Amino acid sequence: MATNWPAPTTVTGYGFAQKAHVPVVAPDTVDALAHTIEQARQSGTSIGLRGAGRSYGDAALNSRGIIVDLRRLNRIRSADWSTGVLRVEPGVTIEQLWREGLVHGFWPAVVPGTMFPTIGGCVAMNVHGKNNFKVGTVGDATESFELLCASGERLNCSRTQNADVFRAAIGGFGMLGVFTELTLKLKRVATGDLMVTPLATANIADMVSLLAKRAADSDYMVGWVDMLGSGAGLVHVANYCTTETGAPGSSLHAAHQDLPSRLFGLVPKRWMWPGLWCALTKPGMRAVNSMKLWSGARHARAGSQRQSLVGFSFLLDYVPHWRNAYLPGGFLQYQSFVPRAAAASVFEEQRLMAKREGIQPYLGVMKLHRPDEFLLTHAVDGYSLALDFPIAARRTQRMQRLTTRMNDCVLGAGGRFYPAKDSVMDASVLARYVPPQNLQQFLSLKQRLDPQRLFCTDFSQRALEPLFRTH
Ligand SMILES: Cc1cc2nc3c(=O)[nH]c(=O)nc-3n(C[C@H](O)[C@H](O)[C@H](O)COP(=O)(O)OP(=O)(O)OC[C@H]3O[C@@H](n4cnc5c(N)ncnc54)[C@H](O)[C@@H]3O)c2cc1C
């Protein structure tokens, strides 16, 4: 079949470091999507699926074929506000979900740290939120989906129908087919606010034990670690508010939730990333982190405060285009997931390794997790630490050495990794952290549903494709 793909455009991962210059097709109906898949199949062109492109590395890039951008499939097909169950197209964003649901008293059960991802992209990565320890991942809040396969077949999948595909496609990073419709259950909330308590921690081990201690009584928890210093930090624990302070239902409205357009009521937010860019040097970030620790300790003394769900959940969205501060080199996020018993020592070792290499991360974020039923899941009964490293060409080798050593440390402790954040793992790493029977089942399903391996990305070429030769 002769195919006229659009002219190539350059698309990047969220961290800017990885790019693809390829045709991007953006269908606006499921039929148009099915037609694109058929054209690609007949012309032997591989397809990389892409939602909002919020994966940090190359998981939503495909340098070898075309990219299919799913953001235009963004309709909410039905909503039952007596139960909070929604049927949505894959391009519906987290922002659309909360804007639609909150006025009815429903909030997405699991949200990542930004509201811009699509639900298709979130389910494909099985994203977690600051409440992972309590409610699991977005897969746990997913009741069913329709998967459009490479053959054109549409499979209905749930815990009772095609359950094997259900458990594999959630977290299967777009390898088995395209989610064309998803049924999700939102969480009922009495108000749009959380009561947030800041708590200072002296070091990484202290944060690990504080998160364990507070888990039973908290709805959300997240810790920020000063990785440029001694690992001191700040934990925020939060609980849903059950009563309003204003008129009934007032906090459920978008006007109460929307992030302010100016910082301290003065500085337009669009000026913030250039300010951050100037501070993004080791001495600059040391100063920023020291200020953060100092003001955190003050807030901790002041006690708990009410905060909107949006304000607490999407902190990074306060600073539009914050990632531009990492230009020109971009940045790499390294997130590892480590079982409870080893977490404190592995994360402390990572801090020391980075210090020894002289390439310390500017940001460190810790969360508590729980295991789930999905084949390739990153979630463990333990903790994760996400580290943001600025990238500079002059230290590529040192960076590679550091991530290889950190990987060994994580794998030695029975830890895992997360394709949404990854830029460095190869197939041997994936094969070590995914349980062998899960990996075998996933590869068999890929072979059954997509024998031509039509769906592929730069991440899958790096971390999955070699396994078809060895397994
Ligand atoms: C500021 C920031 C904060 C973040 N915080 C968190 C966090 O707290 N927790 C967390 O878990 N993640 C977090 N992330 C990562 C982000 O949530 C995930 O990368 C998510 O997958 C992004 O969704 P997306 O729509 O941008 O998908 P993309 O990044 O475009 O794609 C993700 C994957 O999904 C596949 N895909 C996309 N659409 C479909 C579809 N319809 N059917 C099948 N496969 C599809 C793609 O091929 C790709 O493999 C964060 C990212 C950023 C930028």
Coordinates of C-alpha atoms and ligand atoms in Angstrom, one line a residue:
M1 CA 0.0 0.0 0.0
A2 CA 1.5 3.4 -1.0
T3 CA 1.4 5.6 2.1
N4 CA 1.8 9.3 2.3
W5 CA 2.8 10.0 5.9
P6 CA 3.1 13.7 7.0
A7 CA 6.5 15.4 6.7
P8 CA 8.7 14.5 9.7
T9 CA 8.8 16.7 12.7
T10 CA 11.1 16.6 15.8
V11 CA 9.6 15.3 18.9
T12 CA 11.5 15.0 22.3
G13 CA 11.2 13.1 25.5
Y14 CA 10.2 15.3 28.5
G15 CA 13.8 15.6 29.6
F16 CA 14.8 17.0 26.1
A17 CA 17.8 14.6 25.9
Q18 CA 16.2 12.1 23.5
K19 CA 14.6 13.0 20.2
A20 CA 13.0 11.5 17.1
H21 CA 12.6 13.2 13.7
V22 CA 9.7 11.2 12.2
P23 CA 6.1 11.7 10.8
V24 CA 3.6 12.3 13.5
V25 CA 0.0 11.2 12.8
A26 CA -2.8 12.5 15.0
P27 CA -6.1 10.7 14.4
D28 CA -9.3 12.2 15.8
T29 CA -11.5 9.2 15.7
V30 CA -11.0 5.5 16.5
D31 CA -11.8 4.6 12.9
A32 CA -9.1 7.0 11.7
L33 CA -6.7 5.4 14.2
A34 CA -7.6 1.9 12.9
H35 CA -7.0 3.1 9.4
T36 CA -3.5 4.5 10.3
I37 CA -2.6 1.2 12.0
E38 CA -3.7 -0.8 8.9
Q39 CA -1.7 1.5 6.6
A40 CA 1.4 1.0 8.9
R41 CA 0.9 -2.7 9.0
Q42 CA 0.7 -3.0 5.2
S43 CA 3.6 -0.8 4.6
G44 CA 5.7 -2.4 7.4
T45 CA 6.1 0.9 9.3
S46 CA 6.5 0.7 13.0
I47 CA 4.2 2.8 15.3
G48 CA 5.3 4.5 18.5
L49 CA 2.2 5.5 20.6
R50 CA 2.3 8.9 22.3
G51 CA 0.0 10.6 24.7
A52 CA 1.1 14.0 26.1
G53 CA 4.8 13.1 25.9
R54 CA 5.3 13.5 29.6
S55 CA 7.5 10.4 29.9
Y56 CA 11.0 11.7 30.7
G57 CA 13.1 9.5 28.3
D58 CA 12.3 7.7 25.0
A59 CA 9.2 5.7 25.9
A60 CA 7.0 7.8 23.7
L61 CA 9.5 8.2 20.8
N62 CA 10.0 6.0 17.8
S63 CA 12.9 6.9 15.5
R64 CA 12.3 4.0 13.2
G65 CA 8.8 4.6 11.9
I66 CA 5.9 6.9 12.8
I67 CA 4.5 8.3 16.0
V68 CA 0.8 8.2 16.6
D69 CA -0.3 11.1 18.8
L70 CA -3.5 10.2 20.6
R71 CA -4.3 13.6 22.2
R72 CA -7.2 14.3 19.8
L73 CA -9.1 11.2 21.1
N74 CA -10.2 13.2 24.1
R75 CA -13.9 12.7 24.7
I76 CA -15.6 11.7 27.9
R77 CA -18.0 9.1 26.6
S78 CA -20.1 8.7 29.7
A79 CA -20.1 9.6 33.3
D80 CA -22.2 8.1 36.2
W81 CA -22.0 10.7 39.0
S82 CA -23.8 8.3 41.4
T83 CA -20.7 6.0 41.3
G84 CA -17.9 8.1 39.8
V85 CA -17.4 5.6 37.0
L86 CA -16.3 7.2 33.7
R87 CA -15.8 5.8 30.2
V88 CA -13.2 7.9 28.4
E89 CA -11.1 8.1 25.3
P90 CA -7.4 7.7 25.8
G91 CA -6.4 11.3 25.1
V92 CA -8.5 12.6 28.0
T93 CA -6.1 14.3 30.4
I94 CA -5.9 14.1 34.2
E95 CA -6.8 17.8 34.1
Q96 CA -10.0 17.0 32.2
L97 CA -10.9 14.3 34.7
W98 CA -10.6 16.5 37.8
R99 CA -12.3 19.5 36.1
E100 CA -15.2 17.3 35.1
G101 CA -15.4 15.3 38.3
L102 CA -14.7 17.6 41.2
V103 CA -17.9 19.6 41.0
H104 CA -19.7 16.3 41.4
G105 CA -17.5 15.4 44.4
F106 CA -15.1 13.0 42.6
W107 CA -11.3 13.2 42.2
P108 CA -9.1 10.9 40.1
A109 CA -8.1 8.0 42.4
V110 CA -4.5 8.2 41.3
V111 CA -2.7 11.2 39.8
P112 CA 0.9 11.7 38.8
G113 CA 2.8 14.9 39.8
T114 CA 1.4 16.9 36.8
M115 CA -2.1 17.2 35.4
F116 CA -1.2 17.2 31.7
P117 CA -0.7 13.5 30.9
T118 CA -3.4 11.6 29.1
I119 CA -5.2 8.7 30.7
G120 CA -4.0 6.4 27.9
G121 CA -0.4 7.3 28.6
C122 CA -0.9 6.9 32.4
V123 CA -2.5 3.5 32.2
A124 CA 0.2 2.3 29.7
M125 CA 2.8 3.2 32.3
N126 CA 0.6 2.2 35.3
V127 CA 1.4 5.5 37.0
H128 CA 1.5 6.0 40.7
G129 CA 0.7 9.0 42.9
K130 CA 1.7 10.2 46.3
N131 CA -1.0 7.8 47.6
N132 CA 0.6 4.6 46.0
F133 CA 1.1 3.0 49.5
K134 CA -2.6 3.4 50.2
V135 CA -4.6 2.8 47.0
G136 CA -2.1 1.3 44.5
T137 CA -1.6 2.5 40.9
V138 CA -3.8 3.9 38.2
G139 CA -4.2 0.3 37.1
D140 CA -6.0 -0.5 40.4
A141 CA -8.5 2.3 39.6
T142 CA -9.1 1.0 36.0
E143 CA -12.1 -1.3 35.6
S144 CA -11.8 -2.2 31.9
F145 CA -10.5 -1.0 28.5
E146 CA -10.8 -1.7 24.8
L147 CA -7.5 -2.5 23.2
L148 CA -7.1 -2.0 19.4
C149 CA -4.6 -4.6 18.3
A150 CA -2.1 -4.6 15.4
S151 CA -4.5 -6.9 13.5
G152 CA -7.4 -4.5 13.8
E153 CA -9.1 -6.7 16.4
R154 CA -10.7 -4.8 19.3
L155 CA -10.3 -6.7 22.6
N156 CA -12.5 -5.9 25.6
C157 CA -10.3 -6.5 28.7
S158 CA -11.1 -6.5 32.4
R159 CA -10.3 -8.6 35.5
T160 CA -12.8 -11.1 34.2
Q161 CA -12.5 -10.8 30.4
N162 CA -9.1 -11.3 28.7
A163 CA -7.7 -10.9 32.1
D164 CA -4.2 -11.9 30.9
V165 CA -4.1 -9.0 28.5
F166 CA -5.6 -6.7 31.1
R167 CA -2.7 -7.4 33.5
A168 CA -0.1 -7.1 30.8
A169 CA -1.3 -4.0 28.9
I170 CA -1.5 -2.0 32.1
G171 CA 2.1 -1.0 32.5
G172 CA 2.9 -2.6 29.2
F173 CA 4.2 0.8 27.8
G174 CA 2.1 0.6 24.6
M175 CA 3.5 -2.7 23.3
L176 CA 0.3 -4.8 23.0
G177 CA -2.1 -2.3 21.3
V178 CA -3.8 1.0 21.7
F179 CA -6.3 1.8 24.5
T180 CA -9.2 3.3 22.7
E181 CA -11.6 3.5 25.6
L182 CA -11.0 3.1 29.3
T183 CA -13.4 2.7 32.2
L184 CA -12.2 4.3 35.4
K185 CA -13.5 4.7 38.9
L186 CA -12.9 8.1 40.5
K187 CA -12.7 8.6 44.3
R188 CA -15.6 10.4 46.1
V189 CA -14.4 13.4 48.1
A190 CA -16.3 15.5 50.6
T191 CA -14.3 18.7 49.9
G192 CA -11.6 19.8 47.4
D193 CA -9.0 20.3 50.2
L194 CA -6.4 18.4 52.0
M195 CA -4.9 19.0 55.4
V196 CA -1.2 19.0 54.9
T197 CA 1.5 18.6 57.6
P198 CA 5.2 19.3 56.8
L199 CA 7.7 17.4 58.8
A200 CA 11.5 17.9 58.7
T201 CA 13.8 14.9 58.4
A202 CA 17.5 14.7 59.3
N203 CA 18.7 12.2 56.7
I204 CA 17.5 9.5 54.2
A205 CA 17.1 6.8 56.9
D206 CA 15.0 9.2 59.0
M207 CA 12.7 9.9 56.0
V208 CA 12.3 6.2 55.3
S209 CA 11.3 5.4 58.8
L210 CA 9.0 8.5 59.1
L211 CA 7.1 7.4 55.9
A212 CA 6.6 3.9 57.3
K213 CA 5.4 5.4 60.6
R214 CA 2.9 7.8 59.1
A215 CA 1.5 5.5 56.4
A216 CA -1.5 4.1 58.4
D217 CA -2.9 7.5 59.2
S218 CA -2.2 9.4 55.9
D219 CA -3.9 9.6 52.5
Y220 CA -0.9 11.0 50.7
M221 CA 2.8 11.3 51.5
V222 CA 5.8 12.6 49.7
G223 CA 9.4 13.5 50.7
W224 CA 11.8 15.9 49.2
V225 CA 15.5 15.1 49.8
D226 CA 18.4 17.6 49.6
M227 CA 20.7 15.4 47.5
L228 CA 23.3 18.2 47.3
G229 CA 23.7 18.2 51.1
S230 CA 23.6 15.5 53.7
G231 CA 20.3 14.1 52.6
A232 CA 18.2 16.1 55.1
G233 CA 14.7 16.7 53.8
L234 CA 11.0 17.5 54.2
V235 CA 8.0 15.2 54.2
H236 CA 4.5 16.3 53.5
V237 CA 1.7 14.1 54.8
A238 CA -1.8 14.9 53.8
N239 CA -5.4 13.8 54.5
Y240 CA -8.7 14.6 52.9
C241 CA -10.6 17.4 54.6
T242 CA -14.2 16.2 55.4
T243 CA -15.7 19.6 56.2
E244 CA -15.7 22.9 54.3
T245 CA -14.5 26.1 55.8
G246 CA -16.6 28.2 53.3
A247 CA -20.0 27.7 51.7
P248 CA -20.9 24.0 51.2
G249 CA -19.2 22.6 48.1
S250 CA -17.2 25.8 47.5
S251 CA -13.8 24.0 47.5
L252 CA -15.0 21.7 44.8
H253 CA -15.1 24.5 42.2
A254 CA -12.3 25.1 39.7
A255 CA -12.0 28.7 40.9
H256 CA -10.9 27.4 44.3
Q257 CA -8.5 24.8 42.7
D258 CA -6.9 26.8 39.9
L259 CA -3.2 27.5 40.4
P260 CA -2.4 31.2 40.9
S261 CA -1.1 33.0 37.8
R262 CA 1.5 35.0 39.8
L263 CA 4.0 33.9 42.5
F264 CA 3.4 35.7 45.8
G265 CA 0.6 37.6 43.9
L266 CA 3.3 39.6 42.1
V267 CA 5.7 37.7 39.8
P268 CA 4.0 36.3 36.6
K269 CA 4.7 32.6 36.6
R270 CA 6.0 32.6 33.0
W271 CA 9.1 34.6 34.4
M272 CA 9.9 31.8 36.8
W273 CA 11.7 29.3 34.6
P274 CA 14.3 31.9 33.4
G275 CA 14.9 32.7 37.1
L276 CA 15.3 29.0 37.8
W277 CA 17.6 28.6 34.8
C278 CA 20.0 31.2 36.4
A279 CA 19.9 29.2 39.7
L280 CA 20.5 25.9 38.0
T281 CA 24.2 25.5 38.9
K282 CA 25.5 23.5 41.8
P283 CA 26.1 26.6 44.1
G284 CA 22.8 28.1 43.0
M285 CA 20.9 24.9 43.8
R286 CA 22.7 24.5 47.1
A287 CA 21.4 27.9 48.0
V288 CA 17.9 27.1 46.8
N289 CA 17.9 23.8 48.8
S290 CA 19.2 25.4 51.9
M291 CA 16.4 28.0 51.7
K292 CA 13.9 25.2 51.2
L293 CA 15.2 23.3 54.2
W294 CA 15.0 26.5 56.3
S295 CA 11.5 27.5 55.2
G296 CA 10.4 23.9 55.5
A297 CA 11.5 23.7 59.1
R298 CA 9.6 27.0 59.8
H299 CA 6.5 25.5 58.2
A300 CA 6.9 22.3 60.2
R301 CA 6.9 24.3 63.4
A302 CA 3.8 26.2 62.3
G303 CA 1.9 22.8 61.9
S304 CA -0.8 21.7 59.5
Q305 CA -2.5 23.8 56.8
R306 CA -5.3 23.4 54.3
Q307 CA -4.3 23.1 50.7
S308 CA -6.4 22.5 47.5
L309 CA -6.1 19.1 45.9
V310 CA -4.7 20.6 42.8
G311 CA -2.2 22.8 44.7
F312 CA -0.9 19.7 46.6
S313 CA -1.0 17.2 43.8
F314 CA 0.5 19.2 40.9
L315 CA 3.3 21.3 42.6
L316 CA 5.5 21.3 39.4
D317 CA 2.6 22.7 37.3
Y318 CA 3.0 25.9 39.4
V319 CA 6.1 26.7 37.2
P320 CA 5.1 26.6 33.5
H321 CA 7.9 25.2 31.3
W322 CA 10.2 24.6 34.3
R323 CA 12.0 22.0 32.3
N324 CA 13.4 24.7 30.1
A325 CA 15.6 25.6 33.0
Y326 CA 17.7 22.5 32.1
L327 CA 18.4 23.7 28.6
P328 CA 20.5 23.3 26.5
G329 CA 21.5 19.8 27.7
G330 CA 18.2 18.7 29.2
F331 CA 18.0 16.4 32.2
L332 CA 17.7 12.7 33.1
Q333 CA 15.3 11.4 35.8
Y334 CA 16.5 8.3 37.5
Q335 CA 13.9 6.6 39.7
S336 CA 14.5 3.3 41.4
F337 CA 12.1 1.3 43.5
V338 CA 13.6 -0.7 46.4
P339 CA 12.1 -3.1 48.9
R340 CA 11.5 -1.8 52.4
A341 CA 14.4 -3.4 54.2
A342 CA 17.1 -2.2 51.8
A343 CA 15.7 1.2 50.8
A344 CA 17.5 3.4 53.3
S345 CA 20.9 1.9 52.6
V346 CA 20.5 1.8 48.8
F347 CA 19.3 5.4 48.6
E348 CA 22.1 6.6 50.9
E349 CA 24.6 4.7 48.8
Q350 CA 23.2 6.4 45.6
R351 CA 23.7 9.8 47.3
L352 CA 27.3 9.0 48.1
M353 CA 28.0 7.5 44.7
A354 CA 26.7 10.6 43.0
K355 CA 28.8 12.8 45.3
R356 CA 31.9 10.8 44.5
E357 CA 31.3 11.2 40.8
G358 CA 30.7 14.9 41.2
I359 CA 27.3 14.8 39.5
Q360 CA 24.8 15.3 42.2
P361 CA 21.1 15.4 41.4
Y362 CA 19.4 18.8 41.9
L363 CA 16.1 17.2 43.0
G364 CA 15.3 14.1 45.0
V365 CA 11.8 12.9 45.7
M366 CA 10.9 9.9 47.9
K367 CA 7.6 7.9 48.0
L368 CA 6.2 4.8 49.6
H369 CA 4.7 2.1 47.4
R370 CA 2.8 -1.2 47.5
P371 CA 2.9 -4.1 45.1
D372 CA 0.2 -4.7 42.4
E373 CA -1.1 -7.3 40.0
F374 CA 0.4 -6.0 36.8
L375 CA 3.0 -8.0 34.9
L376 CA 5.7 -5.5 34.4
T377 CA 4.9 -3.2 37.3
H378 CA 7.6 -1.0 38.8
A379 CA 5.8 -0.9 42.2
V380 CA 7.4 -2.8 45.1
D381 CA 6.5 -3.2 48.8
G382 CA 9.0 -0.4 49.5
Y383 CA 10.1 3.0 48.5
S384 CA 11.2 4.9 45.4
L385 CA 13.7 7.8 45.1
A386 CA 13.5 9.9 41.9
L387 CA 16.6 11.9 41.1
D388 CA 16.9 14.7 38.5
F389 CA 20.3 15.1 37.0
P390 CA 21.2 17.9 34.6
I391 CA 22.9 16.6 31.5
A392 CA 26.1 17.9 30.1
A393 CA 28.0 16.4 27.1
R394 CA 31.3 16.7 29.0
R395 CA 30.3 14.2 31.7
T396 CA 28.4 11.6 29.6
Q397 CA 30.9 8.9 30.5
R398 CA 30.7 9.6 34.2
M399 CA 26.9 9.7 34.1
Q400 CA 26.9 6.3 32.4
R401 CA 29.3 4.9 35.0
L402 CA 27.1 6.3 37.8
T403 CA 23.8 5.0 36.5
T404 CA 25.3 1.6 35.9
R405 CA 26.6 1.4 39.5
M406 CA 23.3 2.7 40.9
N407 CA 21.5 0.1 38.8
D408 CA 23.6 -2.7 40.2
C409 CA 23.0 -1.5 43.7
V410 CA 19.2 -1.5 43.1
L411 CA 19.1 -4.9 41.4
G412 CA 21.2 -6.4 44.1
A413 CA 18.6 -5.4 46.6
G414 CA 15.7 -6.8 44.5
G415 CA 14.6 -3.4 43.3
R416 CA 12.9 -2.3 40.1
F417 CA 12.8 0.5 37.5
Y418 CA 10.1 2.5 35.7
P419 CA 10.0 2.9 31.9
A420 CA 8.2 6.3 32.2
K421 CA 11.3 7.7 33.9
D422 CA 14.0 5.7 32.3
S423 CA 16.7 6.7 29.8
V424 CA 19.4 4.3 30.6
M425 CA 18.4 0.7 31.2
D426 CA 19.1 -2.1 28.7
A427 CA 17.4 -5.4 28.2
S428 CA 19.6 -7.2 30.8
V429 CA 18.4 -4.8 33.5
L430 CA 14.7 -5.3 32.5
A431 CA 15.2 -9.1 32.5
R432 CA 16.7 -8.9 36.0
Y433 CA 14.0 -6.9 37.7
V434 CA 10.9 -8.4 36.0
P435 CA 10.0 -11.9 37.5
P436 CA 10.9 -14.5 34.8
Q437 CA 7.4 -15.9 34.6
N438 CA 5.9 -12.4 34.1
L439 CA 8.5 -11.6 31.4
Q440 CA 7.8 -14.8 29.6
Q441 CA 4.1 -14.2 29.7
F442 CA 4.5 -10.7 28.4
L443 CA 6.7 -11.8 25.5
S444 CA 4.3 -14.5 24.6
L445 CA 1.4 -12.0 24.6
K446 CA 3.4 -9.6 22.4
Q447 CA 4.1 -12.5 20.0
R448 CA 0.4 -13.4 19.9
L449 CA -1.1 -9.9 19.6
D450 CA 1.6 -8.2 17.6
P451 CA 3.7 -10.8 15.8
Q452 CA 5.2 -8.2 13.4
R453 CA 6.2 -6.0 16.4
L454 CA 4.4 -3.1 14.8
F455 CA 4.1 -1.2 18.1
C456 CA 7.6 -0.2 19.2
T457 CA 9.4 2.7 20.7
D458 CA 13.0 3.7 21.2
F459 CA 12.7 2.5 24.8
S460 CA 11.3 -0.9 23.7
Q461 CA 14.1 -1.2 21.1
R462 CA 16.6 -0.7 23.9
A463 CA 15.1 -2.6 26.7
L464 CA 12.7 -5.2 25.3
E465 CA 13.5 -6.1 21.7
P466 CA 16.8 -7.9 22.5
L467 CA 14.8 -10.3 24.8
F468 CA 13.0 -11.8 21.8
R469 CA 16.3 -13.2 20.7
T470 CA 17.2 -14.6 24.1
H471 CA 13.9 -15.8 25.5
Ligands
LIG1 C1 6.4 16.8 36.0 C2 6.1 15.3 35.9 C3 5.7 14.6 37.0 C4 5.4 13.3 37.0 N1 5.1 12.6 38.1 C5 4.8 11.3 38.1 C6 4.4 10.6 39.2 O1 4.2 11.2 40.3 N2 4.1 9.3 39.1 C7 4.2 8.6 38.0 O2 3.9 7.4 37.9 N3 4.6 9.3 36.8 C8 4.9 10.6 36.9 N4 5.3 11.2 35.7 C9 5.4 10.4 34.5 C10 4.1 10.5 33.7 O3 3.0 10.4 34.5 C11 4.1 9.2 32.8 O4 5.2 9.3 31.9 C12 2.8 9.1 31.9 O5 2.9 7.9 31.2 C13 2.7 10.3 31.0 O6 1.5 10.2 30.2 P1 1.5 10.8 28.7 O7 0.1 11.0 28.3 O8 2.3 12.0 28.6 O9 2.1 9.5 28.0 P2 3.4 9.5 27.0 O10 4.6 9.9 27.8 O11 3.2 10.2 25.8 O12 3.4 7.9 26.7 C14 3.7 7.0 27.8 C15 3.6 5.6 27.3 O13 2.3 5.2 27.0 C16 2.1 4.7 25.7 N5 0.8 5.2 25.3 C17 0.4 6.4 25.2 N6 -1.0 6.4 24.9 C18 -1.3 5.1 24.7 C19 -2.6 4.5 24.4 N7 -3.7 5.2 24.2 N8 -2.6 3.1 24.4 C20 -1.5 2.4 24.6 N9 -0.3 3.0 24.9 C21 -0.2 4.3 25.0 C22 3.3 5.3 24.9 O14 3.7 4.5 23.9 C23 4.4 5.3 26.0 O15 5.0 4.1 26.1 C24 5.6 12.6 35.7 C25 5.9 13.3 34.6 C26 6.2 14.6 34.7 C27 6.6 15.3 33.4

